[in-house]
Short mmCIF file of C-alpha atoms and ligand atoms in Angstrom, two decimals:
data_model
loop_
_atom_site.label_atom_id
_atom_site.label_comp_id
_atom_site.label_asym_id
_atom_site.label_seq_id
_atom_site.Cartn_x
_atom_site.Cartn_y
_atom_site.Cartn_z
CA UNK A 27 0.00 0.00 0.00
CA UNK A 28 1.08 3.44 -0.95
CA UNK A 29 0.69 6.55 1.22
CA UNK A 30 0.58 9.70 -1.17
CA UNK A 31 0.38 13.44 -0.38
CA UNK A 32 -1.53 15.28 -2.81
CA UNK A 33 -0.73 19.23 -3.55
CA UNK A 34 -2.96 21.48 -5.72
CA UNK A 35 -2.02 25.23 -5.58
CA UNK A 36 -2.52 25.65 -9.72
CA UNK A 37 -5.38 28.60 -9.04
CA UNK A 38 -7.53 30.17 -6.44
CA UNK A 39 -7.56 27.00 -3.71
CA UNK A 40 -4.78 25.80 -1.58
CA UNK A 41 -5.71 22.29 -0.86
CA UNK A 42 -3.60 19.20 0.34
CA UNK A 43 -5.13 15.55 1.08
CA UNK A 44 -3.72 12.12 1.88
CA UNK A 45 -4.63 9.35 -0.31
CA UNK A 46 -3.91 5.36 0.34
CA UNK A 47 -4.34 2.25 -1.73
CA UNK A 48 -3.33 0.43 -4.80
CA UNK A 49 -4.31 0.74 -8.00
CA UNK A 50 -7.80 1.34 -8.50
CA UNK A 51 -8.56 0.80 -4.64
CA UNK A 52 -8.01 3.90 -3.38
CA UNK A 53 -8.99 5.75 -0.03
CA UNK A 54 -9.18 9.03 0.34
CA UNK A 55 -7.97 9.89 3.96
CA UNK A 56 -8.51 13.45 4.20
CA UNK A 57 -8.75 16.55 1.93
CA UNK A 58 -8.68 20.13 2.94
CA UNK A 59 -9.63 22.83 0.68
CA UNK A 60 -8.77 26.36 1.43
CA UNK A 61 -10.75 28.82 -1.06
CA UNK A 62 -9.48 32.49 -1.72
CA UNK A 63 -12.50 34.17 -1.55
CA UNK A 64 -10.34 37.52 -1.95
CA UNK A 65 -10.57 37.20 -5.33
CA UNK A 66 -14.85 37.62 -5.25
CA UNK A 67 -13.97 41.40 -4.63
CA UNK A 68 -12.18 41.68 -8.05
CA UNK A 69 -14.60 39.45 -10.00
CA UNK A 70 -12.31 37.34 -11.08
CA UNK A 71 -8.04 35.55 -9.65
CA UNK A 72 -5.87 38.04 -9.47
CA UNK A 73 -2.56 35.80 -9.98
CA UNK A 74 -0.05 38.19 -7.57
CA UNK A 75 -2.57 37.52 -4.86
CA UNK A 76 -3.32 33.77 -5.07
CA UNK A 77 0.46 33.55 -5.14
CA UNK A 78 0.68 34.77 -1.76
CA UNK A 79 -2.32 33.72 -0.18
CA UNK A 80 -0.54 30.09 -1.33
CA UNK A 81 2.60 31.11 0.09
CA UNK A 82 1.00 31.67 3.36
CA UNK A 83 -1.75 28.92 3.21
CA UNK A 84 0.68 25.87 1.90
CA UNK A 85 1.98 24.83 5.49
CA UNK A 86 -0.73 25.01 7.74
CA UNK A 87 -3.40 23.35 4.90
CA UNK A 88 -0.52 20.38 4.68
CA UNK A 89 -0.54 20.02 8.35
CA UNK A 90 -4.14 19.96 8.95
CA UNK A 91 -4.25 17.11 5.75
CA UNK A 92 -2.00 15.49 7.50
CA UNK A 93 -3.65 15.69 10.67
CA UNK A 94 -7.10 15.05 9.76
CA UNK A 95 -5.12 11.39 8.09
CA UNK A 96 -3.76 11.00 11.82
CA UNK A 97 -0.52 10.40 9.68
CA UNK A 98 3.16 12.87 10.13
CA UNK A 99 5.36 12.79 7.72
CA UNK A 100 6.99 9.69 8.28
CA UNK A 101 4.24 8.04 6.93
CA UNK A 102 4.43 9.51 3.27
CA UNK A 103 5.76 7.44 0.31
CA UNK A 104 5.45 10.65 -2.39
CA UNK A 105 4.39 13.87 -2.42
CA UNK A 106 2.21 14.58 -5.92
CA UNK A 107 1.89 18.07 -7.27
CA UNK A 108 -0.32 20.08 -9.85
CA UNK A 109 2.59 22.00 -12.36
CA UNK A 110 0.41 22.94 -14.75
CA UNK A 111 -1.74 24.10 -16.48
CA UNK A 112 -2.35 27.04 -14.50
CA UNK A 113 -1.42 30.62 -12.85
CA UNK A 114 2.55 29.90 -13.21
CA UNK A 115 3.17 32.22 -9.91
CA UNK A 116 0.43 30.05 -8.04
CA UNK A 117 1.72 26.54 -9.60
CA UNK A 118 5.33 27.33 -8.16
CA UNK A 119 4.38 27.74 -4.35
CA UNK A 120 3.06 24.06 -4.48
CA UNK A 121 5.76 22.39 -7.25
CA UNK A 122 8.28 24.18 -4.57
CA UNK A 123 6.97 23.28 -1.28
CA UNK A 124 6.76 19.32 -3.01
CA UNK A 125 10.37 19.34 -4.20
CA UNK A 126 11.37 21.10 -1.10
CA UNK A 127 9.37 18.19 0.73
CA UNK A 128 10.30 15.19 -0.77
CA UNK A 129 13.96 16.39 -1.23
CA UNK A 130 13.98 16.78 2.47
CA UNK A 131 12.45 13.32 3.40
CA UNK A 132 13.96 10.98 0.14
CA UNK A 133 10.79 10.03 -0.76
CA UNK A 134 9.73 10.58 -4.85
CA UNK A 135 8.40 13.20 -6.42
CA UNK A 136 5.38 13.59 -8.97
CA UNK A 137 4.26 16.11 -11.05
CA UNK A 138 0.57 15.97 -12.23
CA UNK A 139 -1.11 17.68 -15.39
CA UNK A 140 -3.70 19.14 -13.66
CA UNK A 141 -6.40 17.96 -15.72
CA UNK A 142 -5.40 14.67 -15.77
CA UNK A 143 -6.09 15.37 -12.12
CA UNK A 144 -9.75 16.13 -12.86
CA UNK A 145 -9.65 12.82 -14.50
CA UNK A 146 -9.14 10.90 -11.75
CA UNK A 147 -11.90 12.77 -9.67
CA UNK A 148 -14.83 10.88 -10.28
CA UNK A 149 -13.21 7.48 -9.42
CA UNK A 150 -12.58 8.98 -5.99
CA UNK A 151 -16.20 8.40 -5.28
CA UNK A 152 -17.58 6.20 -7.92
CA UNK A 153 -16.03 2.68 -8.18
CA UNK A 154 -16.86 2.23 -11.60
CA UNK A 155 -15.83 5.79 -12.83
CA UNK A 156 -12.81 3.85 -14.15
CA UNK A 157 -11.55 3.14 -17.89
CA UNK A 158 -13.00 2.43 -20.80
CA UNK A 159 -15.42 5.68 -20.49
CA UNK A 160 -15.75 9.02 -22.34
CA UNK A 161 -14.62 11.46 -20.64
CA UNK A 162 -16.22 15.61 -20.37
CA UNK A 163 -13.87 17.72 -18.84
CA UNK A 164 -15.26 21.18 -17.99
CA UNK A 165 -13.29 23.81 -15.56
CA UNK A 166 -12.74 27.47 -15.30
CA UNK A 167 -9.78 27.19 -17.66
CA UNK A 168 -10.47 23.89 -20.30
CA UNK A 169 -13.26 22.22 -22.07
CA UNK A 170 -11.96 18.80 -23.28
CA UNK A 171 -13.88 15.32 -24.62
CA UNK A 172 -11.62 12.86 -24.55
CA UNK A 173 -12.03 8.99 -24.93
CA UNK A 174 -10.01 6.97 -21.92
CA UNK A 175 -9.12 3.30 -22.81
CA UNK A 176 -7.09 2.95 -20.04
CA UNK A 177 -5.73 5.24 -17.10
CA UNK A 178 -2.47 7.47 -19.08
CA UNK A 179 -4.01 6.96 -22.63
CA UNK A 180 -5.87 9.76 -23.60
CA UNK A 181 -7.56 10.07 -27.24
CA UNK A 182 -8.15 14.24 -26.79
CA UNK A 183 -11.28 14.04 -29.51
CA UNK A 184 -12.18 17.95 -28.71
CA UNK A 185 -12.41 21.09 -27.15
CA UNK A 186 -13.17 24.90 -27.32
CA UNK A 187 -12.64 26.73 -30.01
CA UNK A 188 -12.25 30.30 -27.48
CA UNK A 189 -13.47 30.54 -23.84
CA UNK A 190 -13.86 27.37 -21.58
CA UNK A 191 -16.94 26.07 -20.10
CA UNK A 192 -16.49 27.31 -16.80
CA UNK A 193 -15.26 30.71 -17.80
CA UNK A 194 -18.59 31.04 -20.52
CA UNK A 195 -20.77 30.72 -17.25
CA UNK A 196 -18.04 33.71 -15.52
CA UNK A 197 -18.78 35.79 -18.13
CA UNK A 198 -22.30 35.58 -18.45
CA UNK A 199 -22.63 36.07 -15.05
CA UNK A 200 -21.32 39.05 -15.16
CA UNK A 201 -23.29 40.19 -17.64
CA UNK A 202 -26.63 39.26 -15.44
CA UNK A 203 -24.91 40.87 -12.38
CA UNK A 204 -24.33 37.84 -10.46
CA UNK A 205 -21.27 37.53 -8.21
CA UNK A 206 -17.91 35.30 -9.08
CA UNK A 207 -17.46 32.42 -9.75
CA UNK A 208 -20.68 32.32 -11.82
CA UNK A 209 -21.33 28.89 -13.02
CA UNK A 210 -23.60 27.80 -9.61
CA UNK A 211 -25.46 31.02 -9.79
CA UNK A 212 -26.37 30.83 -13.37
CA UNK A 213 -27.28 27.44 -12.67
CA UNK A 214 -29.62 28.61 -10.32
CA UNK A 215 -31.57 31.65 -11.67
CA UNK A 216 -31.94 29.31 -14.90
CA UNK A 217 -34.04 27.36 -13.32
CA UNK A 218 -36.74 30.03 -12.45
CA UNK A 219 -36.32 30.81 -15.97
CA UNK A 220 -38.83 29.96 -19.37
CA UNK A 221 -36.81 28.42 -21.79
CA UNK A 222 -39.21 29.63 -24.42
CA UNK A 223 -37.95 32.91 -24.24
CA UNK A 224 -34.56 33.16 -25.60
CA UNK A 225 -33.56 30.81 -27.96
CA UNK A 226 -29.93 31.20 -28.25
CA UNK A 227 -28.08 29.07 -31.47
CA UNK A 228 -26.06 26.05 -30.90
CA UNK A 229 -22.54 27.18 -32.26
CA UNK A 230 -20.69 23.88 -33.49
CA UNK A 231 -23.46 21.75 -33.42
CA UNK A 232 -24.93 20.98 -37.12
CA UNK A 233 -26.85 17.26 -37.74
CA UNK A 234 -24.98 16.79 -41.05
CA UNK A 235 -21.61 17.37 -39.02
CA UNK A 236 -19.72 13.85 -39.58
CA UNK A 237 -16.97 12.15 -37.17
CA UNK A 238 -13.73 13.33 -38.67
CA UNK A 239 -14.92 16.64 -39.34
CA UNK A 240 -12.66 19.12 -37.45
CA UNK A 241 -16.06 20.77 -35.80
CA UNK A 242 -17.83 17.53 -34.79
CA UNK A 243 -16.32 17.45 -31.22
CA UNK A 244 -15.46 20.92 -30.61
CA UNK A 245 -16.77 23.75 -28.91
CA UNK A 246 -17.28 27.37 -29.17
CA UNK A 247 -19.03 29.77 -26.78
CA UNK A 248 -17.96 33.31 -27.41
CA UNK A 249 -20.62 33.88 -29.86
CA UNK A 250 -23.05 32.72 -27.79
CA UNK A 251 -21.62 35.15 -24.83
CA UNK A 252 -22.18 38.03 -27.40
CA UNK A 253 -25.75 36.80 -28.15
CA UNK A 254 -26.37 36.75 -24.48
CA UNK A 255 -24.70 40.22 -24.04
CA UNK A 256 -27.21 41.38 -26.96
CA UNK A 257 -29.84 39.93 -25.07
CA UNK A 258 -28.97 41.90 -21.95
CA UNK A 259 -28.77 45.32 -23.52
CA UNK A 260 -32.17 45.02 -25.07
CA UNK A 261 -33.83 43.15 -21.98
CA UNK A 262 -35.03 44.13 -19.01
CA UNK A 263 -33.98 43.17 -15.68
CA UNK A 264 -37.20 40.94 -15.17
CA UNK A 265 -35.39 39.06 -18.54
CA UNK A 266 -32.31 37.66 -16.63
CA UNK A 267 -33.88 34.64 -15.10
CA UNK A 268 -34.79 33.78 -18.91
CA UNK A 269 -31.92 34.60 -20.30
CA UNK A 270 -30.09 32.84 -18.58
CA UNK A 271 -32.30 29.71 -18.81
CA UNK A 272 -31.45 30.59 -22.78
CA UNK A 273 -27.63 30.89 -22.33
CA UNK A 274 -27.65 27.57 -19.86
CA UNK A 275 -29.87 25.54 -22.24
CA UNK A 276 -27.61 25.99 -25.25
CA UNK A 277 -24.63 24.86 -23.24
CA UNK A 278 -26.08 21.87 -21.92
CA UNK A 279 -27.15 20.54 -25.11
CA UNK A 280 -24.25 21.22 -26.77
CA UNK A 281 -21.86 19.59 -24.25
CA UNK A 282 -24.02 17.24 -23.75
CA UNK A 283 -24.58 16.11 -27.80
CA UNK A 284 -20.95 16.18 -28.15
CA UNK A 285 -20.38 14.04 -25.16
CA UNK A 286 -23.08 11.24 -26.60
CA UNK A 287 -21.47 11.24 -30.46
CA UNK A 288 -18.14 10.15 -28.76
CA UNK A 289 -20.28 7.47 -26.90
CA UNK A 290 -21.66 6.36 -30.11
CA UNK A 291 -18.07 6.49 -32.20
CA UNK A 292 -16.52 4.49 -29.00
CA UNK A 293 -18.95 2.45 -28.30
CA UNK A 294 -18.44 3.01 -24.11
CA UNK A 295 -20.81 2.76 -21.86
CA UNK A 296 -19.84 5.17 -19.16
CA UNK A 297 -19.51 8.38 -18.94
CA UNK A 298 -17.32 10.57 -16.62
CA UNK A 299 -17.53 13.93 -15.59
CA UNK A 300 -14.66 16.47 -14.47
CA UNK A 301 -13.88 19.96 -13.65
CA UNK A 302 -16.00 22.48 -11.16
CA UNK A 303 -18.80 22.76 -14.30
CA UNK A 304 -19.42 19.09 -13.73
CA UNK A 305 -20.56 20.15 -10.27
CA UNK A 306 -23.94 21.51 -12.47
CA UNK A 307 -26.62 19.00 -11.63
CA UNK A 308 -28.92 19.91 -14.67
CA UNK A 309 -25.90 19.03 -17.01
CA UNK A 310 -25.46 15.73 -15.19
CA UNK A 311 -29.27 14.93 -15.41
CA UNK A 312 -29.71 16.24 -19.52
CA UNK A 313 -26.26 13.98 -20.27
CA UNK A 314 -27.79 10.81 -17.77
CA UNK A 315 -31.04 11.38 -19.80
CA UNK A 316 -29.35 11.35 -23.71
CA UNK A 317 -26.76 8.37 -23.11
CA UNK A 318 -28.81 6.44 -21.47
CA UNK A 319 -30.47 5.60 -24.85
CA UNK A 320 -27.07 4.58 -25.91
CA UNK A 321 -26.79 2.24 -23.28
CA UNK A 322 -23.90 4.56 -21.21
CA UNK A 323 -24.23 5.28 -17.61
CA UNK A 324 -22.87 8.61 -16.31
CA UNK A 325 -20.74 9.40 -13.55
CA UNK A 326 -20.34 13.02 -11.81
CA UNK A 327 -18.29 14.01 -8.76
CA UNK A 328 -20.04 15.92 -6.25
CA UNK A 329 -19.36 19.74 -5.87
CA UNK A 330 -16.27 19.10 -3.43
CA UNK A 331 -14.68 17.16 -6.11
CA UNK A 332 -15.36 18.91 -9.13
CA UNK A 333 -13.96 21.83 -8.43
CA UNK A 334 -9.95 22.24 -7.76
CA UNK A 335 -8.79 19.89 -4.85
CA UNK A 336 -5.48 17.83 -3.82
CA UNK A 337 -7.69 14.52 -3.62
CA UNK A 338 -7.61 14.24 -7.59
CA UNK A 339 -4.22 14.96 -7.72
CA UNK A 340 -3.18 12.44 -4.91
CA UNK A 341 -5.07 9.91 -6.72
CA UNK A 342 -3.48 10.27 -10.42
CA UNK A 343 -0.28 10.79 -7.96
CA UNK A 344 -1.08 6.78 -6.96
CA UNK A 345 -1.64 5.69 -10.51
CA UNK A 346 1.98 7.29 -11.97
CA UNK A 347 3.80 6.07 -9.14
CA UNK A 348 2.59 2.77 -9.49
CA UNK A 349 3.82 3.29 -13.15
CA UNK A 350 7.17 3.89 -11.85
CA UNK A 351 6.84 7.46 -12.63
CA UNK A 352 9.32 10.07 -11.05
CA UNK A 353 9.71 13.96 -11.37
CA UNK A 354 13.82 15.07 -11.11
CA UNK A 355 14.41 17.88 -8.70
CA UNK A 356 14.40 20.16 -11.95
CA UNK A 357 10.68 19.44 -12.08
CA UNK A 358 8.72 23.15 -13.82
CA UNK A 359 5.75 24.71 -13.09
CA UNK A 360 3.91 25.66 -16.75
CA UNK A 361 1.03 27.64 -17.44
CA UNK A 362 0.51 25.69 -20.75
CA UNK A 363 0.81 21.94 -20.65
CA UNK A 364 -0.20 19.40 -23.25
CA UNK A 365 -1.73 16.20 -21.71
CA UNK A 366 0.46 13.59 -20.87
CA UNK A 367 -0.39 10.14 -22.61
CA UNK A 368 -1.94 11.52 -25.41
CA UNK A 369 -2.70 8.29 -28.09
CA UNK A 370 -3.71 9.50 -31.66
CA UNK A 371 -5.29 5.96 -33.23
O1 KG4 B 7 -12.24 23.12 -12.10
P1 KG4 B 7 -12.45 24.42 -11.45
O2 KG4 B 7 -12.70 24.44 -9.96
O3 KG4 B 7 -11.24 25.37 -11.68
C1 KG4 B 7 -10.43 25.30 -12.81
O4 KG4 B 7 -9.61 24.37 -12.92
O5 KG4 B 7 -10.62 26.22 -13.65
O6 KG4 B 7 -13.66 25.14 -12.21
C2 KG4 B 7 -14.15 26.39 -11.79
C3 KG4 B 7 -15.27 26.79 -12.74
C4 KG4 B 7 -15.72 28.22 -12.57
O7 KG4 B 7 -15.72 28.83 -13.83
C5 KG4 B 7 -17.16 28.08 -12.03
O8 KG4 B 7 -18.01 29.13 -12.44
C6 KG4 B 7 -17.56 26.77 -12.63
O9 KG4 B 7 -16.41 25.96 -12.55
N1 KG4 B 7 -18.68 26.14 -11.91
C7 KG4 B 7 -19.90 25.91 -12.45
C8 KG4 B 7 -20.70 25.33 -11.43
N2 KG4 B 7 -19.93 25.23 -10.31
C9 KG4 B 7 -18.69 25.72 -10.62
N3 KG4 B 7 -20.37 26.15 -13.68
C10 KG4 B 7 -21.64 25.82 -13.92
N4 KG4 B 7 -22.48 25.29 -13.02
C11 KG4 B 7 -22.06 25.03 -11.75
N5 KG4 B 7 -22.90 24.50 -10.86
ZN1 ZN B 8 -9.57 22.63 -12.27
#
């Protein structure tokens, strides 16, 4: 059994967890999350001051994982870190501390793509969350289908074209006046909303659009930002609920129509979600309702999970050090970072 400490400092949440197992049997010992909510003030991260609300969080939030695992240090086999993608200033307090950490007890060090992190998520609380499945990963930062075989082989089948998924709902709810981060308060006045009312286009998704075709998988969601920001200028205030039941609709069933092509092209039967938009219950319950015609079951993490945490990175942390995976002391915090494992056929 393997003992791994899990560091995530890539954006606005300094979070730290223990993780045990082998494997795909893997317990999660403890997690703790420490959100910035400085940043709510500015409407968005500012990157100088998550670095040094890091710098200052990283020790105690370590301790207290460690704590609430009853473990000390001793214990650890490897420390796993997020370097990247992310805010590079934010990335380097954690890829630091790790080095810093493992250098100083011998034990290895691992450096995690951070959303191969979100990944591994899902499997933290469902056991069947696990390869082959079609994966929808959907942060503040990426929008990525791509088709799992196996844990470290990743077929990237699409993405956006321009903003993320999670950054589409930011925006938007700025538009409508709502506070940051967006995506759970969109969620939320779209429900009170008629869907009737504004019927925003579906960029990207066509019915004559064929697998192969460089727009069947992706995504695109700054026009429909501008349509919503149209809609907003003309509206009324009474409009918002509506509008954003519009804006939220057309998401959905885009995601959610890409998702269920690669379900059909694959032929899998699960479906996993990642990233803090896969914390949205209506997009969970419009994909569980589409694939289940295909025969596909779908898996979401709950809110805790989906958005940023240590847990996901402790737990792809397990998988490449069973792999005999090791990061060198030189080991790089990057802001961009291609997937690791990445299989083309
Ligand atoms: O994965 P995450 O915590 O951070 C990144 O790696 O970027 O994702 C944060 C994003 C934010 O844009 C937030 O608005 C969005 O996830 N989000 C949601 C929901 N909860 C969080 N978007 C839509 N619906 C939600 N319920
Ligand atoms: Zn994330």
């Amino acid at each position: 059994m393997t003992r791994i400490l899990g560091i995530e400092t890539s954006c606005d949440e300094t979070s730290a967890a223990v993780l045990s197992g082998h494997g795909d049997r893997a317990s999660l010992e403890s997690l703790v999350i420490l959100s910035q909510d400085v940043h709510r003030i500015f409407g968005g991260v500012v990157p100088e001051i998550a670095s040094r609300h890091h710098l200052t969080a990283i020790v105690p939030v370590v301790r207290q994982a460690l704590a609430y695992a009853s473990a000390t240090l001793d214990d650890i086999d490897a420390v796993a870190v997020t370097h990247g993608p992310g805010l590079v200033g934010a990335l380097l307090v954690g890829v630091s501390f790790a080095k810093a950490l493992a250098f100083g007890r011998s034990v290895p060090c691992l450096g995690i793509h951070h959303m191969e992190g979100h990944l591994f998520a899902t499997a933290l609380e469902h056991a069947d969350a696990v390869p082959p499945f079609i994966a929808l990963l959907v942060s503040g930062g990426h929008t990525l289908i791509v088709d799992v075989e196996r844990w470290g082989e990743y077929r990237l089948l699409g993405g956006t074209r321009d903003d993320a998924a999670g950054e589409a709902f930011d925006k938007v709810a700025k538009l409508l006046g709502l506070p940051y981060p967006g995506g759970p308060h969109v969620e939320r006045l779209a429900r009170d909303g008629d869907p009737a009312r504004f019927r925003f286009s579906r960029p990207m998704l066509r019915r004559n659009q064929q697998p192969g075709d460089e727009d069947f998988y992706d995504v695109s969601f700054s026009g429909l930002k501008t349509a919503v920001l149209h809609a907003v200028r003309a509206g009324s205030a009474d409009d918002a609920p509506h509008i954003a039941r519009g804006f939220h609709d057309a998401r959905v069933e885009t995601l959610v129509e890409k998702t269920a092509r690669a379900v059909q092209q694959f032929k899998r039967t699960r479906v996993v979600l990642g990233g803090g938009v896969a914390g949205n219950r209506t997009l969970a319950e419009a994909m569980r309702h589409r694939v289940r015609r295909l025969g596909a079951d779908v898996y979401a993490p709950s809110p805790r999970l989906a958005t940023d945490n240590a847990a996901m990175i402790a737990r792809a942390g397990l998988f490449h050090f069973d792999r005999g995976d090791r990061a060198a002391l030189d080991l790089n915090a990057f802001a961009a970072l291609p997937l690791p494992g990445l299989v083309t056929a």
